[in-house]
Amino acid sequence: MTPTPDWHLVVPVKGGASAKSRLHPPTGVGREALALALATDCLTACCAGMPPARVLVVTSDERVAQMARGLDARVVADPGAGLNAAVRAGRDAALADGPSLPVAALLGDLPALRAEDLTAALGAAAAYPLAVVPDAAGEGTVLLTALTGAELVPSFGAGSAARHEAAGHQRLELELPRLRTDVDDDADLQDVLALGVGAATRRALEQSATTLPPMQGSVHSFDETTGAGSALLDDGREVTFTREVFAASALRHLRVGQRLSLDLTGEREVSKLWIVGIGDDQRIG
């Protein structure tokens, strides 16, 4: 069965520095860049599988928005109140085209997705007023559909497939691993790599061979509570480091002005920091 011709597809994409915080990319690959690549491959497949004007990308990140516009998709502002609020915002924008249009919501982190996978899933969903396609584990939701878009009420999050089913969505256990494998952590990334990912994700991962040489700088700011901070490089640039990077440094604290050595990725993100003379297994008080 082919999908009805007027599906509108809502794809929420977080983007930015906080995206995919559970991912630990290879050295030289920025997490933010990888997250953008995952979304790019997913949206490229979506826009190949249906008219791009009916793909609504909900985001607050300008890089994601620019990428989506480059694919001729529509961009909807993310209200910033979580995934379900983002889906509702996209749904409402879609319904502005017609109150009874069919609307689907798809996760934006499906880098192995192909256009034919989306076509097959929407075709199957078109047989039911409400439908849900669970993720590969059978617990989360990758695709949620409603033939009457106003009836699309998202409840994404842990265990969402069961919640959506309880709310009346027909559960569709489709043999579409490329559509059902989303990326939240390192194990998921390995799973989609085995399936085969799109060009953007492949290019992003190839950056692992392009780590920049160590840089020198000084602590510019440091939050004792979160462990995150920033450094001012000797060339005048300010770069930030996450609490995960600080935790991996084996340092207990930092003070403003303290000299540091830093490894940067190709995206100018700090991947490692240390003080000369303090090794990986040493600590300072």
XYZ file of C-alpha atoms in Angstrom, residues 60-215:
156
model
C 15.685 25.889 17.757
C 19.142 25.302 16.283
C 20.119 27.534 13.369
C 22.476 24.999 11.807
C 19.698 22.421 11.721
C 17.311 25.022 10.342
C 19.720 25.969 7.560
C 20.230 22.327 6.660
C 16.455 21.734 6.570
C 15.839 24.770 4.373
C 18.547 23.518 2.039
C 16.425 20.401 1.564
C 13.335 22.604 0.953
C 11.728 21.364 4.159
C 9.707 23.715 6.337
C 11.153 24.919 9.636
C 9.015 25.348 12.742
C 10.332 27.046 15.873
C 10.835 24.677 18.786
C 8.968 26.056 21.829
C 11.733 24.681 24.058
C 9.505 22.638 26.354
C 10.675 19.145 25.426
C 10.118 16.596 22.677
C 6.345 16.287 22.981
C 5.868 20.052 22.889
C 8.044 20.160 19.767
C 5.888 17.525 18.069
C 2.723 19.405 19.015
C 4.174 22.591 17.533
C 4.908 20.794 14.280
C 1.471 19.185 14.255
C -0.230 22.547 14.726
C 1.839 24.074 11.922
C 0.833 21.200 9.639
C -2.841 21.588 10.514
C -2.690 25.199 9.368
C -2.716 23.682 5.864
C -5.971 21.885 6.644
C -7.599 20.775 9.909
C -8.250 17.196 8.751
C -4.883 16.425 7.148
C -3.067 13.199 8.112
C -0.021 13.947 10.252
C 2.900 11.739 11.256
C 5.745 12.383 13.679
C 9.132 10.786 13.056
C 12.266 10.844 15.188
C 15.067 12.862 13.596
C 17.953 10.558 14.506
C 17.522 7.759 11.964
C 20.687 8.002 9.835
C 20.148 4.642 8.123
C 16.669 5.606 6.901
C 15.912 5.355 3.184
C 13.050 6.972 1.295
C 11.485 3.584 0.579
C 11.451 2.754 4.299
C 9.427 5.873 5.035
C 7.087 5.177 2.109
C 6.472 1.634 3.341
C 5.837 2.738 6.918
C 3.408 5.497 5.969
C 1.667 3.098 3.605
C 1.139 0.614 6.414
C 0.000 3.329 8.805
C -2.552 4.636 6.302
C -4.687 1.550 6.986
C -5.412 2.710 10.560
C -6.845 5.908 12.074
C -3.972 5.913 14.576
C -0.721 3.942 14.389
C 2.623 3.621 16.126
C 5.870 2.030 14.957
C 8.086 1.068 17.913
C 11.862 1.294 17.892
C 14.083 -1.751 17.417
C 13.860 -2.582 21.128
C 10.069 -2.454 21.004
C 9.830 0.100 23.808
C 10.247 3.566 22.318
C 8.469 5.152 19.367
C 10.047 6.084 16.047
C 6.878 6.890 14.073
C 3.482 8.060 15.318
C 0.609 8.699 12.897
C -2.954 9.989 12.819
C -5.122 10.093 9.683
C -6.850 13.062 11.298
C -3.909 15.166 12.361
C -5.674 16.835 15.283
C -5.823 13.398 16.943
C -2.029 13.103 17.033
C -1.258 13.380 20.758
C 2.424 12.565 21.370
C 3.684 10.861 24.484
C 7.326 10.276 23.554
C 9.865 9.220 26.149
C 10.855 5.965 27.845
C 8.217 3.274 27.252
C 6.284 5.457 24.811
C 5.273 2.633 22.457
C 3.078 1.086 25.144
C 1.577 4.470 26.045
C 0.748 5.236 22.440
C -0.768 1.784 21.981
C -2.869 2.240 25.116
C -4.072 5.565 23.696
C -5.498 3.777 20.658
C -2.637 3.634 18.179
C -2.322 0.385 16.238
C 1.097 -1.112 16.931
C 2.946 -1.897 13.695
C 5.873 -4.289 14.052
C 7.284 -3.535 10.621
C 10.317 -5.308 9.190
C 12.053 -1.986 8.587
C 15.231 -1.966 10.703
C 16.535 1.195 9.049
C 13.463 3.081 10.192
C 13.301 1.484 13.626
C 16.936 2.031 14.679
C 17.378 5.454 16.245
C 20.621 6.670 17.795
C 20.762 7.605 21.461
C 24.043 6.064 22.604
C 27.229 4.380 21.402
C 25.619 0.936 21.018
C 22.885 2.421 18.824
C 25.529 4.071 16.654
C 27.233 0.743 16.078
C 23.878 -0.796 15.165
C 23.123 1.804 12.488
C 26.656 1.632 11.128
C 26.082 -2.084 10.582
C 22.908 -1.270 8.648
C 24.617 1.410 6.579
C 24.300 5.148 7.167
C 23.931 8.119 4.863
C 26.666 10.276 3.394
C 26.591 12.981 6.072
C 27.174 10.545 8.940
C 29.943 8.811 7.025
C 31.692 12.139 6.392
C 31.348 13.178 10.029
C 32.929 9.959 11.266
C 35.780 10.303 8.795
C 36.902 13.355 10.775
C 38.302 10.986 13.404
C 41.530 11.072 11.401
C 41.745 14.866 11.481
C 42.281 15.691 15.143
C 44.068 18.991 15.549
C 47.432 19.190 17.344
C 47.329 20.108 21.054
C 46.661 23.771 21.819
